[in-house]
Amino acid sequence: MFGRARQTEPIMTKVNSCVKISFFVANVFFAVLGGLIVTFALLLQLVTHFHDAPMAGRFTVLTTLYVVGLLTMAIAAVGAYGAHRQRMAALIAFLVCMVIGTLMTFRLAIPLAAVRPEVEATMADAVRQLLPLDVADPKTRRVFDDIQETLQCCGAFSYADWRQDIPDSCACDVVTAPQGKCHLVDYVLFFRVKKSVYRQPCFPLVKRYSLLAMDVVIGTTFALGALALLGLILSSVLIHQLRPGGRRAMLLVPTIFKPQPPKYQELHNAPLY
């Protein structure tokens, strides 16, 4: 009689522990980076609000930063959940987000890095259009006053940008200021006097901090792209490991052939010769 195959429960697919841990660590970095983006957006909002800075597209920039930061943390949570619970749907959703994120981040970072050398000249041309500062609009004058008091500088390129209307925010205390930070200039209002103002112009400082901020943005964007690419690779590996093998596992019991004993045996005496 032939033995029959017995069907057993499907064999659970085991995920490589190294891949799982690497994927979890990558999602932790995703979450931290998303939190840093949200924090930066909050600080930028506070600074531009209190100083009333004329930041072009302020609402769009802040909204984009908040959305990117919160979305990054949400995607990291989905990926960590999918890896921990071995949920195929969560990992597939994470993979789709990583594909989109990789394309978008590199699409943004590469043009930013390409125009980085031209930013300095563009900023200089934009500032020169505001000169002379003594006839600029009140909002621009207020912004320069805040910059001069904070950075301890005077004028965009020199104190002469204010002509004969140098504000008090340029005033430098020769007693308390470090040596070489102040210098005396001829200042004429109703009569000629000497006035101590900051020697350092403001534009080089603003340019330095602006380029530094741009470098941080470019570096963060490339870091997001690299993490997205890493998450794409790791999630693909996890999905491949969690996929069923196509057929359910079958346990085949080998057929054992045994000769059946006869039901009866004919008894007879051996013939005598």
mmCIF file of N, CA, C and O in Angstrom, residues 186-243:
data_model
loop_
_atom_site.group_PDB
_atom_site.id
_atom_site.type_symbol
_atom_site.label_atom_id
_atom_site.label_comp_id
_atom_site.label_asym_id
_atom_site.label_seq_id
_atom_site.Cartn_x
_atom_site.Cartn_y
_atom_site.Cartn_z
ATOM 1 N N ASP A 186 34.500 110.956 10.005
ATOM 2 C CA ASP A 186 33.930 112.302 10.019
ATOM 3 C C ASP A 186 32.430 112.182 9.786
ATOM 4 O O ASP A 186 31.981 111.571 8.806
ATOM 5 N N TYR A 187 31.700 112.753 10.695
ATOM 6 C CA TYR A 187 30.248 112.646 10.620
ATOM 7 C C TYR A 187 29.691 114.063 10.699
ATOM 8 O O TYR A 187 29.991 114.815 11.632
ATOM 9 N N VAL A 188 28.922 114.442 9.702
ATOM 10 C CA VAL A 188 28.392 115.804 9.631
ATOM 11 C C VAL A 188 26.876 115.737 9.709
ATOM 12 O O VAL A 188 26.228 115.103 8.866
ATOM 13 N N LEU A 189 26.323 116.320 10.739
ATOM 14 C CA LEU A 189 24.872 116.469 10.814
ATOM 15 C C LEU A 189 24.532 117.954 10.760
ATOM 16 O O LEU A 189 24.035 118.451 9.765
ATOM 17 N N PHE A 190 24.807 118.662 11.859
ATOM 18 C CA PHE A 190 24.707 120.120 11.836
ATOM 19 C C PHE A 190 26.092 120.753 11.827
ATOM 20 O O PHE A 190 26.264 121.887 11.408
ATOM 21 N N PHE A 191 27.058 119.975 12.302
ATOM 22 C CA PHE A 191 28.445 120.436 12.282
ATOM 23 C C PHE A 191 29.325 119.199 12.255
ATOM 24 O O PHE A 191 28.877 118.075 12.540
ATOM 25 N N ARG A 192 30.566 119.366 11.880
ATOM 26 C CA ARG A 192 31.485 118.248 11.706
ATOM 27 C C ARG A 192 31.953 117.717 13.058
ATOM 28 O O ARG A 192 32.445 118.480 13.901
ATOM 29 N N VAL A 193 31.780 116.393 13.235
ATOM 30 C CA VAL A 193 32.236 115.736 14.460
ATOM 31 C C VAL A 193 32.885 114.417 14.074
ATOM 32 O O VAL A 193 32.792 113.966 12.932
ATOM 33 N N LYS A 194 33.560 113.836 15.045
ATOM 34 C CA LYS A 194 34.132 112.506 14.886
ATOM 35 C C LYS A 194 33.213 111.490 15.572
ATOM 36 O O LYS A 194 32.776 111.727 16.708
ATOM 37 N N LYS A 195 32.960 110.394 14.873
ATOM 38 C CA LYS A 195 32.083 109.362 15.434
ATOM 39 C C LYS A 195 32.765 108.009 15.313
ATOM 40 O O LYS A 195 33.345 107.691 14.269
ATOM 41 N N SER A 196 32.696 107.234 16.379
ATOM 42 C CA SER A 196 33.288 105.903 16.374
ATOM 43 C C SER A 196 32.247 104.892 15.906
ATOM 44 O O SER A 196 31.156 104.775 16.489
ATOM 45 N N VAL A 197 32.595 104.180 14.829
ATOM 46 C CA VAL A 197 31.672 103.176 14.270
ATOM 47 C C VAL A 197 32.439 101.864 14.107
ATOM 48 O O VAL A 197 33.671 101.822 14.173
ATOM 49 N N TYR A 198 31.675 100.809 13.896
ATOM 50 C CA TYR A 198 32.294 99.500 13.674
ATOM 51 C C TYR A 198 33.052 99.492 12.349
ATOM 52 O O TYR A 198 32.578 99.981 11.330
ATOM 53 N N ARG A 199 34.240 98.932 12.387
ATOM 54 C CA ARG A 199 35.069 98.867 11.186
ATOM 55 C C ARG A 199 34.569 97.790 10.210
ATOM 56 O O ARG A 199 34.665 97.930 8.997
ATOM 57 N N GLN A 200 34.043 96.677 10.745
ATOM 58 C CA GLN A 200 33.645 95.532 9.937
ATOM 59 C C GLN A 200 32.349 95.810 9.179
ATOM 60 O O GLN A 200 31.333 96.176 9.780
ATOM 61 N N PRO A 201 32.333 95.689 7.846
ATOM 62 C CA PRO A 201 31.062 95.782 7.119
ATOM 63 C C PRO A 201 30.211 94.535 7.349
ATOM 64 O O PRO A 201 30.711 93.475 7.736
ATOM 65 N N CYS A 202 28.925 94.663 7.088
ATOM 66 C CA CYS A 202 27.991 93.579 7.424
ATOM 67 C C CYS A 202 27.890 92.514 6.336
ATOM 68 O O CYS A 202 27.632 91.337 6.646
ATOM 69 N N PHE A 203 28.070 92.899 5.086
ATOM 70 C CA PHE A 203 27.824 91.926 4.021
ATOM 71 C C PHE A 203 28.726 90.700 4.104
ATOM 72 O O PHE A 203 28.246 89.571 3.915
ATOM 73 N N PRO A 204 30.044 90.833 4.364
ATOM 74 C CA PRO A 204 30.858 89.603 4.469
ATOM 75 C C PRO A 204 30.375 88.648 5.553
ATOM 76 O O PRO A 204 30.413 87.420 5.369
ATOM 77 N N LEU A 205 29.891 89.195 6.669
ATOM 78 C CA LEU A 205 29.390 88.331 7.731
ATOM 79 C C LEU A 205 28.084 87.660 7.328
ATOM 80 O O LEU A 205 27.891 86.458 7.545
ATOM 81 N N VAL A 206 27.190 88.452 6.748
ATOM 82 C CA VAL A 206 25.908 87.882 6.304
ATOM 83 C C VAL A 206 26.136 86.831 5.226
ATOM 84 O O VAL A 206 25.494 85.769 5.207
ATOM 85 N N LYS A 207 27.061 87.129 4.327
ATOM 86 C CA LYS A 207 27.378 86.162 3.266
ATOM 87 C C LYS A 207 27.916 84.867 3.860
ATOM 88 O O LYS A 207 27.527 83.767 3.435
ATOM 89 N N ARG A 208 28.799 84.985 4.843
ATOM 90 C CA ARG A 208 29.388 83.793 5.458
ATOM 91 C C ARG A 208 28.311 82.919 6.091
ATOM 92 O O ARG A 208 28.264 81.705 5.877
ATOM 93 N N TYR A 209 27.424 83.555 6.873
ATOM 94 C CA TYR A 209 26.387 82.775 7.548
ATOM 95 C C TYR A 209 25.356 82.234 6.553
ATOM 96 O O TYR A 209 24.833 81.131 6.735
ATOM 97 N N SER A 210 25.075 83.004 5.509
ATOM 98 C CA SER A 210 24.113 82.539 4.502
ATOM 99 C C SER A 210 24.657 81.340 3.730
ATOM 100 O O SER A 210 23.940 80.357 3.493
ATOM 101 N N LEU A 211 25.931 81.414 3.342
ATOM 102 C CA LEU A 211 26.538 80.289 2.636
ATOM 103 C C LEU A 211 26.660 79.068 3.548
ATOM 104 O O LEU A 211 26.505 77.931 3.097
ATOM 105 N N LEU A 212 26.926 79.324 4.826
ATOM 106 C CA LEU A 212 26.966 78.202 5.768
ATOM 107 C C LEU A 212 25.599 77.530 5.883
ATOM 108 O O LEU A 212 25.499 76.296 5.903
ATOM 109 N N ALA A 213 24.548 78.358 5.951
ATOM 110 C CA ALA A 213 23.201 77.790 6.005
ATOM 111 C C ALA A 213 22.880 77.008 4.727
ATOM 112 O O ALA A 213 22.267 75.938 4.777
ATOM 113 N N MET A 214 23.323 77.534 3.587
ATOM 114 C CA MET A 214 23.082 76.823 2.337
ATOM 115 C C MET A 214 23.845 75.510 2.298
ATOM 116 O O MET A 214 23.332 74.485 1.819
ATOM 117 N N ASP A 215 25.085 75.515 2.805
ATOM 118 C CA ASP A 215 25.857 74.275 2.866
ATOM 119 C C ASP A 215 25.175 73.244 3.768
ATOM 120 O O ASP A 215 25.177 72.043 3.477
ATOM 121 N N VAL A 216 24.590 73.723 4.869
ATOM 122 C CA VAL A 216 23.864 72.805 5.759
ATOM 123 C C VAL A 216 22.662 72.214 5.037
ATOM 124 O O VAL A 216 22.382 71.007 5.149
ATOM 125 N N VAL A 217 21.949 73.042 4.279
ATOM 126 C CA VAL A 217 20.787 72.547 3.532
ATOM 127 C C VAL A 217 21.212 71.521 2.497
ATOM 128 O O VAL A 217 20.588 70.451 2.347
ATOM 129 N N ILE A 218 22.292 71.827 1.752
ATOM 130 C CA ILE A 218 22.761 70.887 0.731
ATOM 131 C C ILE A 218 23.218 69.586 1.377
ATOM 132 O O ILE A 218 22.891 68.486 0.919
ATOM 133 N N GLY A 219 23.995 69.701 2.465
ATOM 134 C CA GLY A 219 24.456 68.504 3.145
ATOM 135 C C GLY A 219 23.313 67.683 3.705
ATOM 136 O O GLY A 219 23.320 66.442 3.615
ATOM 137 N N THR A 220 22.299 68.361 4.287
ATOM 138 C CA THR A 220 21.137 67.642 4.816
ATOM 139 C C THR A 220 20.364 66.944 3.702
ATOM 140 O O THR A 220 19.905 65.804 3.867
ATOM 141 N N THR A 221 20.246 67.611 2.565
ATOM 142 C CA THR A 221 19.518 67.004 1.453
ATOM 143 C C THR A 221 20.243 65.786 0.915
ATOM 144 O O THR A 221 19.619 64.736 0.642
ATOM 145 N N PHE A 222 21.566 65.893 0.775
ATOM 146 C CA PHE A 222 22.327 64.722 0.334
ATOM 147 C C PHE A 222 22.269 63.602 1.369
ATOM 148 O O PHE A 222 22.221 62.423 1.016
ATOM 149 N N ALA A 223 22.288 63.967 2.661
ATOM 150 C CA ALA A 223 22.188 62.945 3.710
ATOM 151 C C ALA A 223 20.834 62.245 3.654
ATOM 152 O O ALA A 223 20.749 61.007 3.794
ATOM 153 N N LEU A 224 19.769 63.012 3.424
ATOM 154 C CA LEU A 224 18.449 62.399 3.266
ATOM 155 C C LEU A 224 18.411 61.472 2.062
ATOM 156 O O LEU A 224 17.841 60.379 2.119
ATOM 157 N N GLY A 225 19.031 61.922 0.965
ATOM 158 C CA GLY A 225 19.065 61.070 -0.225
ATOM 159 C C GLY A 225 19.844 59.789 0.006
ATOM 160 O O GLY A 225 19.421 58.706 -0.430
ATOM 161 N N ALA A 226 20.981 59.897 0.695
ATOM 162 C CA ALA A 226 21.779 58.705 0.981
ATOM 163 C C ALA A 226 21.033 57.745 1.907
ATOM 164 O O ALA A 226 21.036 56.518 1.702
ATOM 165 N N LEU A 227 20.373 58.301 2.944
ATOM 166 C CA LEU A 227 19.599 57.452 3.840
ATOM 167 C C LEU A 227 18.409 56.817 3.120
ATOM 168 O O LEU A 227 18.061 55.658 3.373
ATOM 169 N N ALA A 228 17.781 57.585 2.227
ATOM 170 C CA ALA A 228 16.676 57.027 1.456
ATOM 171 C C ALA A 228 17.153 55.892 0.561
ATOM 172 O O ALA A 228 16.479 54.853 0.425
ATOM 173 N N LEU A 229 18.317 56.063 -0.052
ATOM 174 C CA LEU A 229 18.866 54.998 -0.888
ATOM 175 C C LEU A 229 19.203 53.768 -0.051
ATOM 176 O O LEU A 229 18.939 52.620 -0.460
ATOM 177 N N LEU A 230 19.782 53.993 1.138
ATOM 178 C CA LEU A 230 20.079 52.872 2.031
ATOM 179 C C LEU A 230 18.802 52.184 2.485
ATOM 180 O O LEU A 230 18.726 50.945 2.526
ATOM 181 N N GLY A 231 17.788 52.986 2.842
ATOM 182 C CA GLY A 231 16.512 52.392 3.228
ATOM 183 C C GLY A 231 15.865 51.622 2.103
ATOM 184 O O GLY A 231 15.229 50.578 2.320
ATOM 185 N N LEU A 232 16.018 52.122 0.879
ATOM 186 C CA LEU A 232 15.492 51.401 -0.289
ATOM 187 C C LEU A 232 16.132 50.030 -0.419
ATOM 188 O O LEU A 232 15.452 49.019 -0.641
ATOM 189 N N ILE A 233 17.448 49.986 -0.282
ATOM 190 C CA ILE A 233 18.164 48.709 -0.432
ATOM 191 C C ILE A 233 17.785 47.742 0.685
ATOM 192 O O ILE A 233 17.458 46.568 0.440
ATOM 193 N N LEU A 234 17.804 48.228 1.934
ATOM 194 C CA LEU A 234 17.516 47.352 3.062
ATOM 195 C C LEU A 234 16.069 46.872 3.055
ATOM 196 O O LEU A 234 15.797 45.701 3.361
ATOM 197 N N SER A 235 15.134 47.756 2.727
ATOM 198 C CA SER A 235 13.736 47.330 2.668
ATOM 199 C C SER A 235 13.504 46.327 1.542
ATOM 200 O O SER A 235 12.707 45.392 1.692
ATOM 201 N N SER A 236 14.217 46.477 0.423
ATOM 202 C CA SER A 236 14.109 45.498 -0.657
ATOM 203 C C SER A 236 14.598 44.125 -0.199
ATOM 204 O O SER A 236 13.990 43.091 -0.507
ATOM 205 N N VAL A 237 15.704 44.119 0.562
ATOM 206 C CA VAL A 237 16.224 42.845 1.075
ATOM 207 C C VAL A 237 15.239 42.206 2.038
ATOM 208 O O VAL A 237 14.980 40.993 1.989
ATOM 209 N N LEU A 238 14.658 43.024 2.936
ATOM 210 C CA LEU A 238 13.698 42.480 3.885
ATOM 211 C C LEU A 238 12.456 41.942 3.193
ATOM 212 O O LEU A 238 11.939 40.874 3.555
ATOM 213 N N ILE A 239 11.963 42.669 2.210
ATOM 214 C CA ILE A 239 10.790 42.201 1.470
ATOM 215 C C ILE A 239 11.103 40.897 0.752
ATOM 216 O O ILE A 239 10.284 39.962 0.731
ATOM 217 N N HIS A 240 12.291 40.804 0.174
ATOM 218 C CA HIS A 240 12.681 39.573 -0.509
ATOM 219 C C HIS A 240 12.753 38.410 0.476
ATOM 220 O O HIS A 240 12.348 37.289 0.166
ATOM 221 N N GLN A 241 13.249 38.667 1.684
ATOM 222 C CA GLN A 241 13.348 37.593 2.674
ATOM 223 C C GLN A 241 11.990 37.188 3.226
ATOM 224 O O GLN A 241 11.798 36.040 3.647
ATOM 225 N N LEU A 242 11.028 38.138 3.246
ATOM 226 C CA LEU A 242 9.705 37.826 3.775
ATOM 227 C C LEU A 242 8.767 37.229 2.734
ATOM 228 O O LEU A 242 7.688 36.762 3.091
ATOM 229 N N ARG A 243 9.154 37.269 1.489
ATOM 230 C CA ARG A 243 8.282 36.722 0.448
ATOM 231 C C ARG A 243 8.148 35.222 0.616
ATOM 232 O O ARG A 243 9.119 34.524 0.913
#
